[in-house]
Coordinates of C-alpha atoms in Angstrom, one line a residue:
M562 CA 33.1 97.0 144.5
G563 CA 36.7 98.4 144.4
K564 CA 38.3 100.2 141.5
P565 CA 39.1 98.1 138.4
R566 CA 42.7 96.9 138.1
L567 CA 44.6 95.5 135.2
K568 CA 47.3 92.8 135.5
I569 CA 49.4 91.5 132.5
R570 CA 52.0 88.9 133.1
D571 CA 52.5 89.6 136.8
K572 CA 52.7 93.3 136.2
E573 CA 50.0 95.7 137.3
V574 CA 49.0 98.6 135.1
G575 CA 47.2 101.5 136.7
L576 CA 44.0 102.7 135.2
R577 CA 42.4 106.1 135.0
D578 CA 38.6 106.4 135.2
L579 CA 37.3 108.5 132.3
G580 CA 33.7 108.0 133.3
D581 CA 30.9 106.1 131.7
S582 CA 32.7 102.8 132.4
L583 CA 35.7 103.9 130.2
F584 CA 39.3 103.6 131.5
E585 CA 42.7 104.3 130.1
P586 CA 46.2 103.2 131.3
K587 CA 47.8 105.8 133.6
N588 CA 51.2 104.9 132.1
V589 CA 51.0 104.1 128.4
S590 CA 54.8 103.5 128.2
L591 CA 54.6 100.8 130.9
L592 CA 51.8 99.0 129.1
E593 CA 53.8 99.2 125.8
D594 CA 56.8 97.7 127.6
I595 CA 54.8 94.8 129.0
L596 CA 53.2 94.1 125.6
N597 CA 56.6 94.4 123.8
Q598 CA 58.0 91.9 126.4
Q599 CA 55.9 89.2 124.7
E600 CA 57.9 89.7 121.6
L601 CA 61.1 89.4 123.6
I602 CA 59.9 86.2 125.2
K603 CA 59.0 84.7 121.9
N604 CA 62.4 85.3 120.6
K605 CA 64.5 84.4 123.6
N606 CA 66.0 81.5 121.7
N607 CA 67.2 83.8 118.9
F608 CA 69.9 85.2 121.2
F609 CA 69.1 88.9 120.4
T610 CA 66.6 91.4 121.3
R611 CA 63.7 91.9 118.9
R612 CA 61.0 94.5 119.5
N613 CA 58.6 95.1 116.7
I614 CA 57.7 98.6 115.5
P615 CA 53.9 99.2 116.1
L616 CA 51.6 98.5 113.1
E617 CA 49.0 101.0 114.3
E618 CA 49.7 104.7 114.5
P619 CA 50.5 105.7 118.1
E620 CA 49.9 109.2 119.5
K621 CA 53.6 110.1 119.1
Y622 CA 56.4 108.7 116.9
H623 CA 59.5 110.0 115.2
K624 CA 59.1 111.2 111.6
I625 CA 62.3 110.9 109.5
Q626 CA 63.9 114.3 109.3
S627 CA 67.2 113.4 107.5
F628 CA 69.3 110.6 106.1
C629 CA 73.1 110.2 106.1
F630 CA 75.8 107.9 104.6
V631 CA 79.5 107.6 103.9
V632 CA 80.9 107.0 100.4
T633 CA 84.4 106.7 98.9
E634 CA 85.6 106.4 95.3
N635 CA 85.7 102.6 95.3
I636 CA 81.9 102.4 95.9
K637 CA 80.8 105.7 94.3
E638 CA 78.4 103.9 92.0
E639 CA 76.8 102.2 95.0
G640 CA 76.3 105.7 96.5
A641 CA 74.7 107.0 93.4
M642 CA 72.4 104.0 93.2
M643 CA 71.4 104.5 96.8
L644 CA 70.6 108.2 96.4
K645 CA 68.7 107.6 93.2
S646 CA 66.5 105.0 94.9
L647 CA 66.1 107.0 98.1
R648 CA 65.0 110.1 96.1
K649 CA 62.2 108.0 94.6
F650 CA 60.5 107.8 98.0
H651 CA 62.0 110.5 100.2
S652 CA 62.9 114.2 99.9
Q653 CA 64.5 114.8 103.3
P654 CA 68.0 116.3 103.4
V655 CA 70.9 113.8 103.0
Y656 CA 74.2 114.3 104.8
V657 CA 77.2 112.6 103.3
I658 CA 80.9 112.3 104.3
C659 CA 82.8 111.5 101.1
D660 CA 86.0 112.0 99.2
Q661 CA 86.3 114.4 96.3
A662 CA 86.1 111.8 93.6
S663 CA 82.7 110.6 95.0
I664 CA 81.1 114.0 95.2
D665 CA 82.4 114.8 91.7
F666 CA 80.7 111.6 90.5
L667 CA 77.4 112.3 92.2
E668 CA 77.4 115.8 90.7
K669 CA 78.1 114.3 87.3
E670 CA 75.1 112.0 87.8
G671 CA 72.9 114.9 88.6
L672 CA 72.4 113.8 92.2
K673 CA 74.1 116.8 93.8
D674 CA 71.6 119.5 94.8
D675 CA 70.9 121.7 97.8
S676 CA 69.4 118.8 99.7
L677 CA 72.7 116.8 99.6
I678 CA 75.0 118.3 102.2
C679 CA 78.6 117.1 101.8
K680 CA 81.6 117.0 104.1
I681 CA 84.8 116.1 102.3
I682 CA 87.3 113.7 103.9
S683 CA 90.7 113.2 102.2
K684 CA 92.8 110.0 101.8
S685 CA 95.4 111.5 104.1
D686 CA 92.7 112.0 106.8
L687 CA 91.7 108.3 106.5
T688 CA 95.3 107.2 106.6
K689 CA 95.9 109.2 109.8
I690 CA 92.9 107.6 111.4
N691 CA 94.1 104.2 110.5
D692 CA 97.6 104.9 111.8
D693 CA 96.5 106.6 115.0
I694 CA 93.6 104.4 116.0
F695 CA 93.5 101.1 114.1
K696 CA 97.1 100.0 113.6
D697 CA 96.9 97.2 116.2
H698 CA 93.2 97.4 117.1
P699 CA 91.8 93.9 118.0
C700 CA 88.5 94.5 116.2
I701 CA 90.2 94.3 112.8
A702 CA 89.4 90.8 111.6
N703 CA 89.9 91.0 107.9
K704 CA 91.1 93.2 105.0
V705 CA 87.7 93.5 103.4
H706 CA 86.3 96.3 105.6
R707 CA 87.9 99.7 106.1
P708 CA 88.0 100.7 109.8
A709 CA 88.7 104.4 109.2
E710 CA 85.8 104.8 106.8
I711 CA 83.6 102.8 109.2
L712 CA 84.4 105.3 112.0
T713 CA 83.1 108.1 109.9
K714 CA 79.6 106.5 110.0
M715 CA 79.2 107.9 113.5
D716 CA 80.6 111.3 112.3
A717 CA 78.0 111.3 109.5
M718 CA 75.2 110.7 112.0
N719 CA 76.5 113.5 114.2
F720 CA 76.8 115.7 111.1
A721 CA 73.0 115.2 110.4
L722 CA 72.0 115.4 114.1
K723 CA 73.5 118.9 114.4
H724 CA 70.7 120.1 112.2
H725 CA 67.9 117.7 112.9
D726 CA 66.3 115.7 115.7
N727 CA 66.8 112.4 114.0
T728 CA 68.6 110.8 111.1
F729 CA 68.5 107.5 109.2
F730 CA 72.0 106.1 108.5
L731 CA 72.3 103.9 105.4
D732 CA 75.3 102.1 104.0
A733 CA 76.1 103.3 100.5
D734 CA 75.2 99.9 99.0
I735 CA 71.5 100.0 100.1
I736 CA 68.8 100.2 97.4
I737 CA 65.5 101.6 98.6
L738 CA 62.3 100.0 97.2
D739 CA 59.7 101.7 99.4
N740 CA 59.0 104.6 101.8
L741 CA 61.0 103.8 105.0
Q742 CA 58.8 105.8 107.4
E743 CA 57.2 103.6 110.1
Y744 CA 55.9 104.2 113.6
F745 CA 59.3 104.7 115.3
T746 CA 58.5 105.1 119.0
C747 CA 62.0 104.3 120.3
K748 CA 65.0 106.6 119.7
V749 CA 67.1 103.8 118.2
I750 CA 65.9 101.3 115.6
L751 CA 68.3 98.4 114.7
S752 CA 68.1 96.0 111.8
P753 CA 68.6 92.3 112.7
H754 CA 70.4 90.1 110.2
Y755 CA 67.8 87.4 110.7
Y756 CA 70.3 84.7 110.0
P757 CA 68.9 81.3 109.1
K758 CA 69.1 79.0 112.1
S759 CA 72.1 77.0 110.7
F760 CA 74.1 80.3 110.6
I761 CA 73.0 81.7 114.0
C762 CA 76.6 81.5 115.3
N763 CA 77.6 84.2 112.9
G764 CA 75.8 86.6 115.2
F765 CA 78.2 85.9 118.0
E766 CA 81.2 86.5 115.8
N767 CA 80.0 89.3 113.4
G768 CA 76.9 90.7 115.2
F769 CA 73.2 90.0 115.2
Y770 CA 72.4 93.5 114.0
N771 CA 73.6 95.0 110.7
A772 CA 75.7 98.2 111.0
G773 CA 74.5 99.6 107.7
Y774 CA 70.9 100.4 108.6
V775 CA 70.2 102.5 111.8
F776 CA 67.5 105.0 112.6
C777 CA 68.6 107.3 115.4
A778 CA 66.7 110.0 117.3
S779 CA 69.3 110.2 120.1
K780 CA 72.0 112.8 119.8
G781 CA 74.2 110.9 122.1
F782 CA 73.9 107.5 120.4
P783 CA 76.6 108.0 117.6
N784 CA 79.2 108.8 120.2
Y785 CA 78.1 105.8 122.3
W786 CA 78.3 103.6 119.3
K787 CA 81.8 105.0 118.4
H788 CA 82.9 104.3 122.0
I789 CA 81.9 100.6 122.0
Y790 CA 83.3 100.2 118.5
L791 CA 86.7 101.3 119.7
N792 CA 86.6 99.7 123.1
D793 CA 84.3 96.7 123.1
S794 CA 84.1 94.9 119.8
I795 CA 85.6 91.9 118.2
F796 CA 84.3 92.6 114.7
F797 CA 84.5 96.3 113.7
E798 CA 81.5 98.4 114.6
Q799 CA 79.0 95.5 114.3
E800 CA 79.7 92.8 116.9
C801 CA 79.5 95.4 119.7
M802 CA 75.9 96.2 118.6
N803 CA 74.9 93.0 120.3
R804 CA 75.1 94.9 123.6
I805 CA 73.3 98.0 122.6
P806 CA 69.9 96.7 123.8
D807 CA 71.4 96.1 127.3
N808 CA 71.7 99.9 127.7
I809 CA 69.3 101.5 125.3
K810 CA 65.7 100.7 124.5
I811 CA 65.5 99.8 120.9
Q812 CA 63.0 98.6 118.3
T813 CA 63.8 96.4 115.3
F814 CA 63.1 96.6 111.7
S815 CA 61.1 93.8 110.1
K816 CA 62.5 91.2 107.7
E817 CA 61.2 93.3 104.8
H818 CA 64.1 95.8 105.5
N819 CA 67.8 95.5 104.6
V820 CA 67.8 92.2 102.7
G821 CA 71.4 91.2 102.2
F822 CA 73.5 88.1 101.5
W823 CA 73.3 87.0 105.2
R824 CA 69.7 85.9 104.6
R825 CA 70.9 83.2 102.2
S826 CA 67.8 81.7 100.6
Q827 CA 65.3 83.1 103.2
I828 CA 64.0 86.1 101.2
P829 CA 60.7 87.8 102.3
E830 CA 57.9 88.1 99.8
K831 CA 57.8 91.9 100.1
I832 CA 61.1 93.8 100.3
K833 CA 61.5 97.5 101.3
S834 CA 65.3 97.7 100.9
L835 CA 68.1 95.6 99.5
H836 CA 71.7 95.5 100.6
F837 CA 74.3 94.4 98.1
H838 CA 77.2 95.8 96.1
I839 CA 76.4 96.5 92.5
T840 CA 80.1 96.8 91.5
S841 CA 83.3 94.9 92.3
G842 CA 84.8 97.9 94.1
V843 CA 85.2 96.0 97.4
D844 CA 86.0 92.6 95.9
R845 CA 89.8 92.8 95.8
N846 CA 90.1 91.4 99.3
R847 CA 86.9 89.4 99.4
G848 CA 87.1 85.6 99.4
K849 CA 85.3 83.5 96.7
A850 CA 82.6 82.5 99.1
L851 CA 81.7 86.0 100.1
R852 CA 81.8 87.2 96.5
Q853 CA 79.4 84.4 95.5
L854 CA 77.0 85.3 98.3
N855 CA 76.9 88.9 97.1
T856 CA 76.4 87.6 93.5
N857 CA 73.4 85.5 94.7
I858 CA 71.6 88.3 96.4
K859 CA 72.6 90.7 93.6
T860 CA 71.0 88.4 91.0
M861 CA 67.8 88.2 92.9
G862 CA 67.8 92.0 93.5
V863 CA 68.5 92.9 89.9
N864 CA 65.6 90.6 88.7
L865 CA 63.4 92.3 91.3
L866 CA 64.4 95.8 90.1
K867 CA 63.7 94.8 86.5
K868 CA 60.3 93.4 87.4
D869 CA 59.0 96.0 89.9
H870 CA 61.1 99.1 89.5
P871 CA 62.1 99.5 85.8
D872 CA 63.3 103.1 86.4
L873 CA 65.8 102.0 89.0
Y874 CA 66.8 99.0 86.9
E875 CA 67.5 101.3 84.0
Y876 CA 69.7 103.4 86.2
Y877 CA 71.4 100.3 87.6
V878 CA 72.3 99.2 84.1
K879 CA 73.7 102.7 83.3
L880 CA 75.9 102.6 86.4
T881 CA 77.2 99.1 86.1
V882 CA 77.8 98.3 82.5
P883 CA 81.6 98.1 82.4
K884 CA 83.2 100.7 80.3
K885 CA 86.3 98.6 79.6
V886 CA 86.0 94.8 79.2
A887 CA 88.7 92.2 78.9
F888 CA 87.9 88.6 78.0
V889 CA 90.4 85.9 79.1
H890 CA 89.7 83.4 76.4
F891 CA 90.1 79.7 77.5
G892 CA 90.6 77.7 74.3
K893 CA 87.8 75.3 73.4
A894 CA 85.5 76.8 76.1
A895 CA 83.1 78.6 73.7
G896 CA 85.4 81.6 73.4
V897 CA 84.7 82.3 69.7
Y898 CA 81.0 82.2 70.4
I899 CA 81.4 84.5 73.3
N900 CA 83.5 87.0 71.3
Q901 CA 81.0 87.0 68.5
Y902 CA 78.0 87.4 70.7
L903 CA 79.4 90.3 72.7
K904 CA 80.8 92.0 69.5
N905 CA 77.4 91.8 67.8
N906 CA 75.2 92.6 70.7
C907 CA 76.3 94.0 74.1
L908 CA 79.6 95.6 72.9
K909 CA 79.0 96.5 69.3
D910 CA 79.8 100.2 69.8
Y911 CA 83.0 99.4 71.8
K912 CA 86.4 99.8 70.3
K913 CA 87.7 96.3 69.7
Y914 CA 91.2 94.9 70.5
F915 CA 90.7 91.4 69.1
S916 CA 93.7 89.2 68.8
W917 CA 93.8 86.9 65.8
H918 CA 91.1 88.9 63.9
E919 CA 92.7 91.6 61.8
N920 CA 90.2 90.9 59.1
Q921 CA 87.3 91.7 61.5
N922 CA 88.6 95.0 62.9
P923 CA 91.6 97.2 62.5
Q924 CA 92.7 96.9 66.1
G925 CA 93.3 93.1 65.8
V926 CA 96.6 91.4 65.3
S927 CA 97.0 88.8 62.6
G928 CA 97.4 85.1 63.4
R929 CA 98.6 85.5 67.0
D930 CA 97.8 86.6 70.5
W931 CA 98.7 90.0 72.0
T932 CA 102.1 90.1 73.6
K933 CA 102.5 91.1 77.2
E934 CA 103.9 94.4 76.2
E935 CA 101.0 95.1 73.9
L936 CA 98.5 94.1 76.6
L937 CA 100.1 96.4 79.1
E938 CA 99.9 99.3 76.7
I939 CA 96.2 98.5 76.0
A940 CA 95.5 98.4 79.7
E941 CA 96.8 102.0 80.2
K942 CA 95.9 103.7 76.9
A943 CA 92.6 102.2 75.7
P944 CA 89.7 104.7 76.1
D945 CA 86.5 104.0 77.8
Y946 CA 84.2 101.6 75.9
S947 CA 86.9 99.3 74.8
F948 CA 86.9 95.5 74.5
V949 CA 90.1 93.3 74.4
T950 CA 90.4 89.5 74.1
N951 CA 93.4 87.2 74.4
H952 CA 93.9 83.5 75.1
H953 CA 94.4 82.7 78.8
I954 CA 97.9 81.3 78.4
F955 CA 99.1 84.8 77.2
W956 CA 97.9 86.6 80.3
D957 CA 99.8 86.6 83.6
T958 CA 99.2 88.0 87.1
E959 CA 101.1 91.3 86.5
T960 CA 99.1 92.0 83.4
I961 CA 95.8 91.2 85.0
E962 CA 96.6 93.5 87.9
K963 CA 97.5 96.3 85.5
F964 CA 94.1 95.9 83.8
K965 CA 92.3 96.0 87.2
D966 CA 94.2 99.0 88.3
N967 CA 93.0 100.8 85.1
G968 CA 89.4 100.0 85.7
W969 CA 88.9 97.0 83.4
F970 CA 86.2 94.3 84.0
L971 CA 87.9 90.9 83.4
F972 CA 86.0 87.7 82.9
T973 CA 86.4 84.1 81.7
F974 CA 84.4 81.0 81.0
L975 CA 85.6 77.5 81.7
R976 CA 84.9 74.0 80.5
R977 CA 85.3 70.7 82.4
P978 CA 88.9 69.6 81.7
E979 CA 88.0 66.1 80.3
E980 CA 85.6 67.7 77.8
L981 CA 88.0 70.5 76.9
L982 CA 90.9 68.1 76.2
C983 CA 88.7 66.0 73.9
S984 CA 87.5 69.0 72.0
L985 CA 91.1 70.4 71.8
H986 CA 92.4 67.1 70.4
H987 CA 89.8 66.9 67.6
W988 CA 89.9 70.6 66.8
A989 CA 93.7 70.5 66.4
K990 CA 93.6 67.4 64.3
E991 CA 90.9 68.8 62.0
K992 CA 92.7 72.1 61.6
N993 CA 96.1 70.5 61.4
I994 CA 97.3 72.7 64.3
K995 CA 100.2 71.7 66.5
L996 CA 99.4 72.4 70.2
S997 CA 102.9 72.3 71.6
D998 CA 106.5 71.6 70.9
L999 CA 106.1 67.9 71.9
P1000 CA 106.0 65.2 69.2
D1001 CA 102.6 65.1 67.4
V1002 CA 100.0 63.2 69.3
K1003 CA 98.9 60.0 67.7
N1004 CA 95.6 59.5 69.6
L1005 CA 93.4 60.9 72.4
E1006 CA 95.2 58.9 75.1
Q1007 CA 98.4 60.6 74.3
T1008 CA 96.8 64.1 74.4
F1009 CA 95.6 63.3 77.9
R1010 CA 99.0 61.9 78.9
Y1011 CA 100.6 65.2 77.7
A1012 CA 98.0 67.1 79.6
L1013 CA 98.9 65.3 82.8
N1014 CA 102.7 65.2 82.6
D1015 CA 104.0 68.1 80.5
D1016 CA 104.0 71.5 82.2
S1017 CA 103.7 73.5 78.9
F1018 CA 100.9 71.4 77.6
S1019 CA 99.0 71.3 80.9
K1020 CA 98.7 75.1 80.7
L1021 CA 96.0 74.5 78.1
W1022 CA 93.6 73.1 80.8
K1023 CA 94.8 74.1 84.3
V1024 CA 93.3 77.2 85.9
P1025 CA 95.8 80.0 85.9
D1026 CA 97.3 81.5 89.1
Y1027 CA 95.5 84.8 88.4
I1028 CA 92.0 83.4 88.2
D1029 CA 90.8 84.8 91.6
L1030 CA 91.7 88.3 90.4
L1031 CA 89.1 88.1 87.6
N1032 CA 85.7 89.8 88.1
Y1033 CA 83.7 86.9 86.8
T1034 CA 84.4 83.2 86.3
A1035 CA 81.9 80.4 85.5
E1036 CA 81.5 77.2 83.5
F1037 CA 80.1 78.0 80.0
N1038 CA 76.6 76.9 79.4
D1039 CA 73.5 78.8 78.2
E1040 CA 72.2 79.4 81.7
N1041 CA 75.5 80.8 83.1
F1042 CA 76.1 82.9 80.0
G1043 CA 72.6 84.3 80.2
N1044 CA 73.0 85.2 83.8
F1045 CA 76.3 86.8 83.0
L1046 CA 74.8 89.0 80.2
L1047 CA 71.9 90.0 82.4
E1048 CA 74.1 90.8 85.5
T1049 CA 76.9 92.5 83.6
F1050 CA 75.2 94.2 80.7
G1051 CA 71.5 94.2 81.4
E1052 CA 71.0 92.1 78.3
N1053 CA 68.6 89.2 77.8
Y1054 CA 70.3 86.3 76.2
I1055 CA 69.1 84.8 72.9
P1056 CA 71.1 81.6 72.1
Q1057 CA 72.8 81.5 68.7
D1058 CA 74.3 78.7 66.6
K1059 CA 77.6 77.6 68.1
L1060 CA 80.8 78.5 66.3
N1061 CA 84.2 76.9 65.7
I1062 CA 83.0 73.4 66.8
S1063 CA 84.8 70.2 66.1
Q1064 CA 83.6 66.6 65.5
N1065 CA 84.3 65.8 69.1
K1066 CA 81.7 63.3 70.5
G1067 CA 82.5 63.9 74.2
F1068 CA 84.5 62.3 76.9
V1069 CA 82.0 59.6 77.9
H1070 CA 81.9 58.4 74.3
Y1071 CA 85.6 58.0 74.0
R1072 CA 85.9 56.4 77.5
E1073 CA 83.3 53.8 76.5
K1074 CA 85.2 53.1 73.3
G1075 CA 88.4 52.6 75.2
E1076 CA 90.2 55.5 73.6
I1077 CA 91.0 56.9 77.1
S1078 CA 92.3 54.3 79.6
D1079 CA 91.0 53.8 83.1
K1080 CA 94.4 54.7 84.5
T1081 CA 94.5 58.0 82.6
A1082 CA 91.0 58.9 83.5
W1083 CA 91.6 58.1 87.2
E1084 CA 94.8 60.2 87.2
L1085 CA 93.0 63.2 85.7
F1086 CA 90.1 63.0 88.1
H1087 CA 92.4 62.8 91.1
H1088 CA 94.9 65.4 89.9
P1089 CA 95.1 68.3 92.5
E1090 CA 94.7 70.8 89.6
Y1091 CA 91.5 69.0 88.5
E1092 CA 90.1 69.3 92.0
K1093 CA 91.0 73.0 92.1
Y1094 CA 89.4 73.4 88.7
L1095 CA 86.1 72.1 89.9
T1096 CA 85.8 74.8 92.5
Y1097 CA 85.3 77.3 89.8
L1098 CA 82.5 75.3 88.0

């Protein structure tokens, strides 16, 4: 009888006789490659390489020696949250490339110690990189991402690898929920997006692997990644990662890692790390759809923190509760109720700048809204922990931008136009208030006609031009208001009695009674401003 031989999927693995009928493979790596190939075959229709990390402890594997990341002032809170969560599970040195404002903030938060090794990069350095390298670079597909800061990812990895055999790069907006050490037998571990099937084409445009979550035990890899970013990528440093497995043997993190908005509703039962922005520092150039996706994953993540990691949740609330809050008050959209609730609960210790309410606080003005000049002064001079409110028709784009530039969190709540107009009509009638310079309205039909045909009157219901600049917009109802309070202030909502309500019985009631004509209703529902309005509800 000849010597035993082992064949797996048309490949022969040599065996070494250890005696007593015991054999071992002569080449363990070859056997691992063949077994790993099964995973590649299973996933050949997923368009990307997936090779699982072993579940059982191998003879040799890489133990995490360091971490690294990049942070700038606009996401300094994210960086603090990442470090706080990382330190719950890991004590390895962390190497960071950052601006001075970020390191000052981390020090203020008590996160700067001897294990955080910093390299400062200035705004002028980043500007020079943009001018020299990225002015006309084809990989720049949007204004959301910052190509110069992205390039420093590879520099951060090199920074760490000068002192260690491996490093784990994390985007600043990662939140760690478990120890990240696994049996890394390859030198490079990538994190697939795991797109739902209906969004798989995103991988060809934006990359199948996420660029914010990479373990690296190869001292040459950061420079290789930088090279393909600059020379072979259609979407920043990420799309080019599709071709990394063609040249480098990789393993891939499981679905438990790096759970971000790209997963949509496909969220794993156990989560080791989350990936979302906790602040609006990157929202200025994000579209509404992308902001909503981040909000969705953020809501899920915050609830998970609150349930399973109360210490991290408490720190999240500390970081994210806005220090300056501005309410853009849409008339007859529960604004009085919102003001009172915030004043008595979430913002009771804030300095108040209430229009119309001189009798409630000394900062208010009597019987009118703030003027533009007054608002601009408040935007610049109000201290931290201030709250200002004004009706939406007395804000404009310039004023909103001034508030945003001075670090204010701005929000509004809306109401369906047909319901808002009915409420406005009855409230004005009961209070004997004139809503415009037009002749007094005789009935509800005329209120709707004014709303459709008069520019000054229509401002009472149309969404303003500046609405996309606000940090938060939603239709007012108890569910949305509760989510807003939890997400923004970490407060659980306890519904109260509604305030400043009229005898309005609702649009459907008045339509059925014939107080609003079919023609007027049809014109409202097909008005382009109405259709625009609905996109915010």
